Amino acid sequence: MTIKLYNTKTRRKEDFEPINKDDVRMYVCGPTVYDRAHLGNARPVIVFDVLYRLLRHTYGPEHVTYVRNFTDVDDKINARAAESGRSIGEITAETTQWFLDDMAAVGALEPSIKDRDHQRAMPRATQYIAQMVTMIEDLIAKGHAYAAEGHVLFAVESYSKYGALSGRSIDDMIAGARVEVAPYKRNPMDFVLWKPSDDATPGWAGPVVGGKSIGRGRPGWHIECSAMAHDLLGATFDIHGGGNDLMFPHHENEIAQSTCAGHDFANVWMHNEMLQVEGKKMSKSLGNFFTVRDLLDQGVPGEVIRFVMLSTHYRKPMDWTGKKSLEANRTLRKWFDLTEDADSAEVLPKALVDAIADDLNSPNAISVLHELAKRGAYTDLKAGAQFLGLLSPKTSDWVRRPGQLLDALTQKLSELRKEAVQTKDFSKVDDLKVQLQAAGVEVQISREGIVLGAGPEVDDAKLEALK
């Protein structure tokens, strides 16, 4: 089997050939931990989780290293600490765990390196300040960076290939980017490697320039990933991934500083497209902004979120809709019923693996699963779904959730009815009955009692709200 991946750097789909088949290495940019992960943050996690599963299947779990970082030093974090009165360490520890919990809920495996050390495979930026300082000092020594007013900046003009990844000229990048205007910059596109910190801001001893420390400060965003990737994966590794919003300037800057530091960096660059909600860009002002936790708390299972994400190819914009969520819920319930008593096949369905090996074509893989369900190949269906992170042992928890909710709502409706018999006011009973029916529940009320049944369109989130 040949794995084909679209390489943003070359703008074509290529046969994937790892540098070392015994140590396939991948780095994916992780979150800045100051708040809950929104729905769009889940897409790259799910996309590269599927790639991670494919690499583990192809080369063996013990031969795949997957690193995904946490940015835990950032001005957004500093601002959140200032406005909340909480310590930075407390905020980052809490939000890091939130992220891990929410990504586990959508079925993502934790990254790991060859020795299975998950913690090292999820490095925090603050753990790698020394490596960042060393890289900055090297860039200064080689003439690719300069110190100015307590800052160190990368000199973009010193790297002739700047803009090659995103395919933009420097003039285009200046026009299309929010370039920070500063008098100490030699070129408007020069970006910060190190910046000064005041007493209220986290800081470390800065790079040494001309035998003297530049002073207490903190790293710029871009240098973090270059330093962590180099330390954990080496000067050259196989795959670097992230959302396409990171292509410029983050990934462009990573390539520039790493290359100028003498590292070949990543051979394959992969980027997923962005996410919309009901056909519009996700925005708080439009009222369509959701965190992953929002959906989970509304009763949308993480597995349903994952299924909807995989239903669109990663290089195409993904539109989250309520309709897709309901359809995914219905499909997964059906597949669970079909496979609950089936064993999982020892060999994965070839058509499904081939689909994923063809540049992570998850929509085609899901089509294969539909066909297996139609043919009654339930052992293959179960194995294929589990390969994609679906039909896990936890599936039964949410599949059976409506029954548990209906038991509670039956009790609630019975109590309201008993009260109504006394007061002769059945309005609350009628209101709950209407809401249950709107949630897809069949309601039967008779002298013998109350019977609630989950219809084919039952909405778990609405039931959860009625409980």
Short mmCIF file of C-alpha atoms in Angstrom, two decimals:
data_model
loop_
_atom_site.label_atom_id
_atom_site.label_comp_id
_atom_site.label_asym_id
_atom_site.label_seq_id
_atom_site.Cartn_x
_atom_site.Cartn_y
_atom_site.Cartn_z
CA MET A 1 0.00 0.00 0.00
CA THR A 2 1.24 3.46 -0.93
CA ILE A 3 0.25 6.45 1.16
CA LYS A 4 -0.38 9.60 -0.88
CA LEU A 5 -0.46 13.00 0.84
CA TYR A 6 -1.02 16.48 -0.54
CA ASN A 7 2.11 18.50 0.19
CA THR A 8 1.32 22.20 0.54
CA LYS A 9 4.99 22.96 -0.09
CA THR A 10 4.96 21.41 -3.58
CA ARG A 11 1.23 21.88 -4.23
CA ARG A 12 0.72 18.32 -5.36
CA LYS A 13 -0.22 14.92 -4.03
CA GLU A 14 2.87 12.81 -3.51
CA ASP A 15 3.80 9.27 -2.51
CA PHE A 16 4.80 9.43 1.14
CA GLU A 17 8.28 8.09 1.83
CA PRO A 18 9.37 8.49 5.45
CA ILE A 19 12.95 9.43 6.21
CA ASN A 20 13.18 6.37 8.46
CA LYS A 21 10.44 3.72 8.42
CA ASP A 22 11.43 2.73 11.95
CA ASP A 23 10.81 6.28 13.22
CA VAL A 24 8.13 8.15 11.29
CA ARG A 25 7.86 11.65 12.77
CA MET A 26 4.99 14.17 12.69
CA TYR A 27 4.52 17.58 14.32
CA VAL A 28 1.16 19.36 14.54
CA CYS A 29 0.66 22.86 15.91
CA GLY A 30 -1.44 22.73 19.05
CA PRO A 31 -3.57 25.27 20.92
CA THR A 32 -2.81 28.42 22.84
CA VAL A 33 -4.32 27.49 26.19
CA TYR A 34 -6.33 30.37 27.59
CA ASP A 35 -9.93 29.21 26.97
CA ARG A 36 -12.09 26.35 25.75
CA ALA A 37 -11.33 24.83 22.33
CA HIS A 38 -13.90 25.99 19.79
CA LEU A 39 -15.38 23.69 17.18
CA GLY A 40 -12.85 24.77 14.55
CA ASN A 41 -9.97 23.82 16.86
CA ALA A 42 -11.22 20.23 16.81
CA ARG A 43 -10.86 19.84 13.05
CA PRO A 44 -7.03 19.65 12.81
CA VAL A 45 -6.96 17.40 15.87
CA ILE A 46 -9.36 14.95 14.20
CA VAL A 47 -7.71 15.21 10.77
CA PHE A 48 -4.21 14.47 12.05
CA ASP A 49 -5.52 11.85 14.44
CA VAL A 50 -6.72 9.94 11.37
CA LEU A 51 -3.29 10.35 9.77
CA TYR A 52 -1.67 9.20 13.02
CA ARG A 53 -3.86 6.08 12.99
CA LEU A 54 -2.93 5.41 9.36
CA LEU A 55 0.79 5.75 10.08
CA ARG A 56 0.52 3.46 13.12
CA HIS A 57 -1.35 0.89 11.03
CA THR A 58 1.24 1.06 8.23
CA TYR A 59 4.52 1.25 10.14
CA GLY A 60 3.55 -0.09 13.58
CA PRO A 61 2.63 1.98 16.67
CA GLU A 62 6.13 1.66 18.09
CA HIS A 63 7.61 3.27 14.97
CA VAL A 64 5.55 6.47 14.90
CA THR A 65 6.29 9.68 16.80
CA TYR A 66 3.55 12.30 16.95
CA VAL A 67 4.19 15.62 18.70
CA ARG A 68 1.55 18.30 19.31
CA ASN A 69 2.51 21.32 21.42
CA PHE A 70 0.76 23.60 23.88
CA THR A 71 1.50 27.33 23.73
CA ASP A 72 1.39 28.33 27.38
CA VAL A 73 3.18 31.68 27.12
CA ASP A 74 1.24 34.24 25.11
CA ASP A 75 -0.22 37.72 25.42
CA LYS A 76 -3.78 36.31 25.31
CA ILE A 77 -2.96 34.22 28.37
CA ASN A 78 -1.43 37.25 30.09
CA ALA A 79 -4.56 39.28 29.36
CA ARG A 80 -6.84 36.53 30.67
CA ALA A 81 -4.81 36.39 33.89
CA ALA A 82 -4.97 40.16 34.30
CA GLU A 83 -8.74 40.34 33.79
CA SER A 84 -9.53 37.32 35.95
CA GLY A 85 -7.08 37.90 38.78
CA ARG A 86 -5.93 34.27 38.49
CA SER A 87 -2.35 33.14 38.04
CA ILE A 88 -1.06 32.28 34.58
CA GLY A 89 -0.03 28.81 35.73
CA GLU A 90 -3.50 28.12 37.10
CA ILE A 91 -5.17 29.23 33.87
CA THR A 92 -2.89 27.23 31.57
CA ALA A 93 -3.11 24.08 33.70
CA GLU A 94 -6.90 24.25 33.70
CA THR A 95 -7.33 25.05 30.01
CA THR A 96 -4.75 22.43 28.97
CA GLN A 97 -6.78 19.77 30.78
CA TRP A 98 -9.99 21.11 29.22
CA PHE A 99 -8.42 20.66 25.80
CA LEU A 100 -7.28 17.13 26.52
CA ASP A 101 -10.69 16.15 27.89
CA ASP A 102 -12.59 17.63 24.96
CA MET A 103 -10.30 16.08 22.35
CA ALA A 104 -10.60 12.70 24.07
CA ALA A 105 -14.36 13.12 23.82
CA VAL A 106 -14.11 13.41 20.02
CA GLY A 107 -12.05 10.22 19.88
CA ALA A 108 -8.54 11.62 19.43
CA LEU A 109 -5.62 9.49 20.54
CA GLU A 110 -3.01 11.24 22.64
CA PRO A 111 0.22 12.00 20.76
CA SER A 112 3.23 9.93 21.76
CA ILE A 113 6.85 9.36 20.96
CA LYS A 114 8.62 6.06 20.50
CA ASP A 115 8.97 5.40 24.21
CA ARG A 116 5.20 6.01 24.60
CA ASP A 117 5.80 9.11 26.74
CA HIS A 118 2.63 11.13 26.13
CA GLN A 119 3.79 14.06 28.23
CA ARG A 120 6.95 14.66 26.19
CA ALA A 121 4.90 14.33 23.01
CA MET A 122 2.69 17.21 24.17
CA PRO A 123 5.38 19.77 25.09
CA ARG A 124 4.58 23.07 26.80
CA ALA A 125 6.39 26.07 25.35
CA THR A 126 7.58 27.15 28.79
CA GLN A 127 9.51 23.89 29.08
CA TYR A 128 11.65 24.81 26.04
CA ILE A 129 12.71 28.42 26.68
CA ALA A 130 16.40 27.44 26.81
CA GLN A 131 16.19 25.77 23.39
CA MET A 132 14.45 28.86 21.97
CA VAL A 133 17.14 31.16 23.35
CA THR A 134 19.87 28.97 21.85
CA MET A 135 18.18 29.04 18.43
CA ILE A 136 17.76 32.82 18.59
CA GLU A 137 21.42 33.31 19.47
CA ASP A 138 22.39 31.11 16.52
CA LEU A 139 20.21 33.15 14.14
CA ILE A 140 21.81 36.37 15.39
CA ALA A 141 25.31 34.91 14.92
CA LYS A 142 24.47 33.90 11.35
CA GLY A 143 23.11 37.34 10.46
CA HIS A 144 19.47 36.30 10.19
CA ALA A 145 18.27 38.13 13.29
CA TYR A 146 19.08 41.38 15.06
CA ALA A 147 18.51 43.00 18.45
CA ALA A 148 16.62 46.28 18.75
CA GLU A 149 15.18 48.03 21.81
CA GLY A 150 14.99 44.91 23.94
CA HIS A 151 13.58 42.83 21.08
CA VAL A 152 15.15 40.30 18.74
CA LEU A 153 13.66 40.20 15.26
CA PHE A 154 14.10 37.84 12.34
CA ALA A 155 15.36 39.64 9.23
CA VAL A 156 12.99 38.42 6.53
CA GLU A 157 15.14 39.79 3.71
CA SER A 158 17.95 37.44 4.81
CA TYR A 159 15.90 34.44 3.63
CA SER A 160 15.33 34.54 -0.12
CA LYS A 161 12.62 31.87 -0.17
CA TYR A 162 10.34 33.64 2.30
CA GLY A 163 6.75 33.29 1.08
CA ALA A 164 7.30 30.05 -0.88
CA LEU A 165 4.96 27.98 1.30
CA SER A 166 2.00 30.34 1.00
CA GLY A 167 2.89 31.38 -2.53
CA ARG A 168 2.93 35.09 -1.72
CA SER A 169 5.40 37.85 -2.44
CA ILE A 170 6.57 40.03 0.43
CA ASP A 171 4.53 42.94 -0.95
CA ASP A 172 1.41 40.75 -1.03
CA MET A 173 2.09 39.58 2.49
CA ILE A 174 2.48 43.13 3.76
CA ALA A 175 -0.80 44.12 2.09
CA GLY A 176 -2.70 41.10 3.34
CA ALA A 177 -1.34 40.83 6.86
CA ARG A 178 -1.78 42.80 10.03
CA VAL A 179 1.84 43.88 10.14
CA GLU A 180 2.92 45.38 13.44
CA VAL A 181 4.43 48.77 12.73
CA ALA A 182 7.40 49.44 14.97
CA PRO A 183 10.25 51.93 14.62
CA TYR A 184 12.85 49.33 15.59
CA LYS A 185 12.03 47.08 12.60
CA ARG A 186 14.36 47.17 9.61
CA ASN A 187 11.60 45.75 7.41
CA PRO A 188 7.83 45.80 8.12
CA MET A 189 7.72 42.00 7.66
CA ASP A 190 10.43 41.26 10.21
CA PHE A 191 8.89 39.25 13.03
CA VAL A 192 9.60 38.98 16.74
CA LEU A 193 11.73 36.18 18.12
CA TRP A 194 12.06 37.70 21.58
CA LYS A 195 10.34 40.60 23.34
CA PRO A 196 10.85 42.34 26.68
CA SER A 197 8.71 41.56 29.73
CA ASP A 198 7.73 43.94 32.50
CA ASP A 199 7.47 42.90 36.15
CA ALA A 200 3.84 41.79 35.74
CA THR A 201 4.56 39.60 32.70
CA PRO A 202 6.24 36.17 32.59
CA GLY A 203 9.88 36.45 31.62
CA TRP A 204 13.19 34.63 31.35
CA ALA A 205 16.82 35.62 30.82
CA GLY A 206 17.10 36.67 27.20
CA PRO A 207 19.54 35.78 24.41
CA VAL A 208 23.10 36.97 24.74
CA VAL A 209 24.10 39.54 22.12
CA GLY A 210 27.69 40.81 22.01
CA GLY A 211 28.48 39.10 25.29
CA LYS A 212 25.56 40.72 27.10
CA SER A 213 22.03 39.45 27.76
CA ILE A 214 19.39 41.40 25.94
CA GLY A 215 17.39 41.34 29.14
CA ARG A 216 14.43 39.67 30.73
CA GLY A 217 11.73 38.76 28.24
CA ARG A 218 9.70 36.06 26.58
CA PRO A 219 9.71 34.32 23.19
CA GLY A 220 7.66 35.25 20.18
CA TRP A 221 5.06 32.72 19.05
CA HIS A 222 6.81 31.40 15.94
CA ILE A 223 10.12 30.40 17.51
CA GLU A 224 8.33 28.05 19.93
CA CYS A 225 7.39 25.40 17.38
CA SER A 226 10.76 25.53 15.62
CA ALA A 227 12.62 24.92 18.88
CA MET A 228 10.29 22.20 20.16
CA ALA A 229 10.15 20.37 16.83
CA HIS A 230 13.93 20.42 16.53
CA ASP A 231 14.48 19.18 20.07
CA LEU A 232 11.94 16.35 19.88
CA LEU A 233 12.05 15.35 16.20
CA GLY A 234 15.46 16.44 14.95
CA ALA A 235 16.65 18.82 12.25
CA THR A 236 14.58 17.05 9.60
CA PHE A 237 11.32 15.17 10.06
CA ASP A 238 8.51 13.82 7.93
CA ILE A 239 5.26 15.77 8.36
CA HIS A 240 4.22 19.14 9.76
CA GLY A 241 0.50 19.84 10.00
CA GLY A 242 -2.05 22.42 11.07
CA GLY A 243 -4.97 24.51 9.92
CA ASN A 244 -4.51 26.59 6.78
CA ASP A 245 -4.94 29.74 8.85
CA LEU A 246 -1.46 28.96 10.18
CA MET A 247 0.17 28.76 6.74
CA PHE A 248 0.92 32.47 6.89
CA PRO A 249 2.50 33.85 8.91
CA HIS A 250 3.14 31.08 11.46
CA HIS A 251 4.33 28.24 9.24
CA GLU A 252 6.05 30.61 6.82
CA ASN A 253 8.01 32.01 9.74
CA GLU A 254 8.80 28.58 11.17
CA ILE A 255 10.34 27.54 7.85
CA ALA A 256 12.38 30.73 7.57
CA GLN A 257 13.90 30.62 11.05
CA SER A 258 14.45 26.85 11.11
CA THR A 259 16.06 26.78 7.66
CA CYS A 260 18.30 29.71 8.51
CA ALA A 261 19.30 27.91 11.72
CA GLY A 262 20.54 25.05 9.52
CA HIS A 263 17.60 22.67 9.89
CA ASP A 264 15.91 21.15 6.84
CA PHE A 265 12.72 20.96 8.92
CA ALA A 266 9.62 19.17 7.55
CA ASN A 267 9.49 17.33 4.23
CA VAL A 268 5.69 17.32 3.94
CA TRP A 269 3.43 20.21 4.95
CA MET A 270 -0.28 19.51 5.36
CA HIS A 271 -3.09 21.97 6.04
CA ASN A 272 -6.77 21.44 6.70
CA GLU A 273 -9.40 23.92 5.54
CA MET A 274 -11.51 25.98 7.91
CA LEU A 275 -14.92 25.33 9.44
CA GLN A 276 -18.23 27.13 9.05
CA VAL A 277 -21.49 26.82 10.97
CA GLU A 278 -24.73 26.66 8.98
CA GLY A 279 -22.97 28.12 5.94
CA LYS A 280 -21.42 31.11 7.73
CA LYS A 281 -18.07 31.84 9.28
CA MET A 282 -18.17 30.97 12.97
CA SER A 283 -18.41 34.21 14.93
CA LYS A 284 -19.60 35.31 18.34
CA SER A 285 -21.27 38.33 16.73
CA LEU A 286 -23.38 36.01 14.54
CA GLY A 287 -24.35 33.85 17.50
CA ASN A 288 -23.00 30.70 15.81
CA PHE A 289 -19.83 30.31 17.86
CA PHE A 290 -19.57 26.97 19.66
CA THR A 291 -16.92 25.37 21.77
CA VAL A 292 -16.61 21.61 21.70
CA ARG A 293 -17.77 21.60 25.31
CA ASP A 294 -20.89 23.60 24.36
CA LEU A 295 -21.97 20.82 22.02
CA LEU A 296 -21.06 18.05 24.46
CA ASP A 297 -23.06 19.77 27.20
CA GLN A 298 -26.00 20.12 24.83
CA GLY A 299 -26.02 16.36 24.43
CA VAL A 300 -24.19 16.07 21.10
CA PRO A 301 -21.89 13.04 21.48
CA GLY A 302 -18.22 13.56 20.67
CA GLU A 303 -18.46 10.65 18.24
CA VAL A 304 -21.13 12.54 16.30
CA ILE A 305 -18.84 15.59 16.12
CA ARG A 306 -16.09 13.36 14.78
CA PHE A 307 -18.36 11.71 12.19
CA VAL A 308 -19.55 15.08 10.87
CA MET A 309 -15.95 16.31 10.60
CA LEU A 310 -14.86 13.19 8.70
CA SER A 311 -17.77 13.49 6.28
CA THR A 312 -15.93 16.34 4.50
CA HIS A 313 -12.45 15.99 3.00
CA TYR A 314 -9.90 17.81 5.13
CA ARG A 315 -8.80 20.07 2.25
CA LYS A 316 -12.34 21.36 1.71
CA PRO A 317 -14.23 23.86 3.89
CA MET A 318 -16.42 22.02 6.40
CA ASP A 319 -19.91 23.21 7.23
CA TRP A 320 -21.30 22.15 10.61
CA THR A 321 -25.10 21.97 10.52
CA GLY A 322 -27.76 20.65 12.84
CA LYS A 323 -29.03 18.45 10.03
CA LYS A 324 -25.61 16.80 9.60
CA SER A 325 -25.42 16.22 13.34
CA LEU A 326 -28.80 14.46 13.40
CA GLU A 327 -27.90 12.34 10.35
CA ALA A 328 -24.59 11.33 11.91
CA ASN A 329 -26.35 10.44 15.15
CA ARG A 330 -28.85 8.27 13.29
CA THR A 331 -26.14 6.52 11.25
CA LEU A 332 -23.97 5.73 14.25
CA ARG A 333 -26.94 4.36 16.20
CA LYS A 334 -27.77 2.11 13.27
CA TRP A 335 -24.19 0.89 12.93
CA PHE A 336 -24.00 0.28 16.67
CA ASP A 337 -27.14 -1.88 16.56
CA LEU A 338 -25.75 -3.84 13.60
CA THR A 339 -22.34 -4.46 15.15
CA GLU A 340 -23.04 -4.68 18.90
CA ASP A 341 -22.82 -8.48 18.91
CA ALA A 342 -20.25 -8.75 16.11
CA ASP A 343 -16.55 -9.34 16.55
CA SER A 344 -14.16 -6.87 15.00
CA ALA A 345 -12.41 -8.26 11.92
CA GLU A 346 -8.69 -8.91 12.42
CA VAL A 347 -7.88 -7.47 8.99
CA LEU A 348 -9.13 -4.01 8.07
CA PRO A 349 -11.28 -3.64 4.94
CA LYS A 350 -8.85 -2.89 2.10
CA ALA A 351 -11.16 -0.40 0.41
CA LEU A 352 -11.38 1.65 3.60
CA VAL A 353 -7.63 1.71 4.21
CA ASP A 354 -7.05 2.58 0.54
CA ALA A 355 -9.44 5.53 0.88
CA ILE A 356 -7.60 6.91 3.91
CA ALA A 357 -4.22 6.24 2.29
CA ASP A 358 -5.36 8.42 -0.63
CA ASP A 359 -4.72 11.78 1.06
CA LEU A 360 -7.01 11.00 4.02
CA ASN A 361 -10.16 10.65 1.92
CA SER A 362 -12.44 10.15 4.92
CA PRO A 363 -15.70 10.79 2.96
CA ASN A 364 -14.83 7.85 0.71
CA ALA A 365 -13.96 5.77 3.78
CA ILE A 366 -17.38 6.51 5.27
CA SER A 367 -18.97 5.49 1.95
CA VAL A 368 -17.15 2.17 2.30
CA LEU A 369 -18.67 1.76 5.77
CA HIS A 370 -22.16 2.43 4.41
CA GLU A 371 -21.60 -0.24 1.76
CA LEU A 372 -20.37 -2.75 4.35
CA ALA A 373 -23.50 -2.10 6.43
CA LYS A 374 -25.69 -2.60 3.38
CA ARG A 375 -23.96 -5.92 2.55
CA GLY A 376 -24.22 -7.20 6.10
CA ALA A 377 -20.43 -7.33 6.55
CA TYR A 378 -20.72 -6.37 10.20
CA THR A 379 -17.31 -7.54 11.40
CA ASP A 380 -15.64 -5.47 8.68
CA LEU A 381 -17.96 -2.56 9.45
CA LYS A 382 -16.96 -2.62 13.10
CA ALA A 383 -13.24 -2.89 12.37
CA GLY A 384 -13.34 -0.12 9.77
CA ALA A 385 -15.35 2.22 11.98
CA GLN A 386 -13.03 1.66 14.92
CA PHE A 387 -10.03 2.40 12.70
CA LEU A 388 -11.61 5.82 12.05
CA GLY A 389 -12.20 6.35 15.76
CA LEU A 390 -15.90 5.45 15.64
CA LEU A 391 -17.92 2.71 17.41
CA SER A 392 -15.59 2.73 20.39
CA PRO A 393 -16.42 0.90 23.63
CA LYS A 394 -17.91 4.18 24.88
CA THR A 395 -20.47 4.34 22.06
CA SER A 396 -23.00 2.39 24.07
CA ASP A 397 -22.97 5.10 26.75
CA TRP A 398 -24.52 7.73 24.52
CA VAL A 399 -26.52 5.38 22.28
CA ARG A 400 -28.41 4.19 25.34
CA ARG A 401 -28.66 7.72 26.76
CA PRO A 402 -32.15 8.47 25.30
CA GLY A 403 -33.58 5.50 27.17
CA GLN A 404 -32.15 6.82 30.43
CA LEU A 405 -33.47 10.30 29.70
CA LEU A 406 -36.91 8.95 28.79
CA ASP A 407 -37.09 7.11 32.11
CA ALA A 408 -36.44 10.38 33.95
CA LEU A 409 -38.90 12.29 31.76
CA THR A 410 -41.56 9.63 32.21
CA GLN A 411 -41.25 10.15 35.95
CA LYS A 412 -41.41 13.94 35.52
CA LEU A 413 -44.49 13.76 33.30
CA SER A 414 -46.19 11.34 35.70
CA GLU A 415 -45.65 13.73 38.61
CA LEU A 416 -46.99 16.66 36.61
CA ARG A 417 -50.03 14.61 35.62
CA LYS A 418 -50.68 13.58 39.25
CA GLU A 419 -50.49 17.25 40.26
CA ALA A 420 -52.82 18.23 37.40
CA VAL A 421 -55.45 15.74 38.49
CA GLN A 422 -55.55 17.56 41.83
CA THR A 423 -55.54 21.13 40.45
CA LYS A 424 -57.55 20.43 37.26
CA ASP A 425 -54.87 22.42 35.39
CA PHE A 426 -53.25 20.26 32.71
CA SER A 427 -51.32 23.08 30.99
CA LYS A 428 -47.90 21.92 32.27
CA VAL A 429 -48.63 18.36 31.16
CA ASP A 430 -49.67 19.57 27.72
CA ASP A 431 -46.59 21.82 27.42
CA LEU A 432 -44.18 19.00 28.27
CA LYS A 433 -45.98 16.64 25.90
CA VAL A 434 -45.60 19.14 23.04
CA GLN A 435 -41.90 19.63 23.83
CA LEU A 436 -41.33 15.88 23.98
CA GLN A 437 -42.96 15.43 20.60
CA ALA A 438 -40.83 18.25 19.19
CA ALA A 439 -37.79 16.34 20.44
CA GLY A 440 -38.86 13.26 18.46
CA VAL A 441 -40.53 11.34 21.28
CA GLU A 442 -43.72 9.36 20.87
CA VAL A 443 -46.00 10.12 23.85
CA GLN A 444 -48.85 7.89 25.00
CA ILE A 445 -50.92 8.95 28.03
CA SER A 446 -53.73 6.70 29.24
CA ARG A 447 -55.39 5.59 32.44
CA GLU A 448 -52.86 2.78 32.66
CA GLY A 449 -49.98 5.24 32.73
CA ILE A 450 -47.49 7.07 30.54
CA VAL A 451 -45.31 5.51 27.84
CA LEU A 452 -42.55 7.47 26.09
CA GLY A 453 -40.81 6.03 23.05
CA ALA A 454 -37.77 7.31 21.16
CA GLY A 455 -38.79 7.96 17.56
CA PRO A 456 -36.39 7.78 14.61
CA GLU A 457 -35.64 11.54 14.87
CA VAL A 458 -35.12 11.76 18.65
CA ASP A 459 -32.97 14.73 19.65
CA ASP A 460 -30.79 13.95 22.67
CA ALA A 461 -29.92 17.61 23.27
CA LYS A 462 -33.59 18.60 23.52
CA LEU A 463 -34.29 15.69 25.86
CA GLU A 464 -31.36 16.71 28.05
CA ALA A 465 -32.79 20.24 28.28
CA LEU A 466 -36.24 18.93 29.28
CA LYS A 467 -34.89 16.72 32.04
#
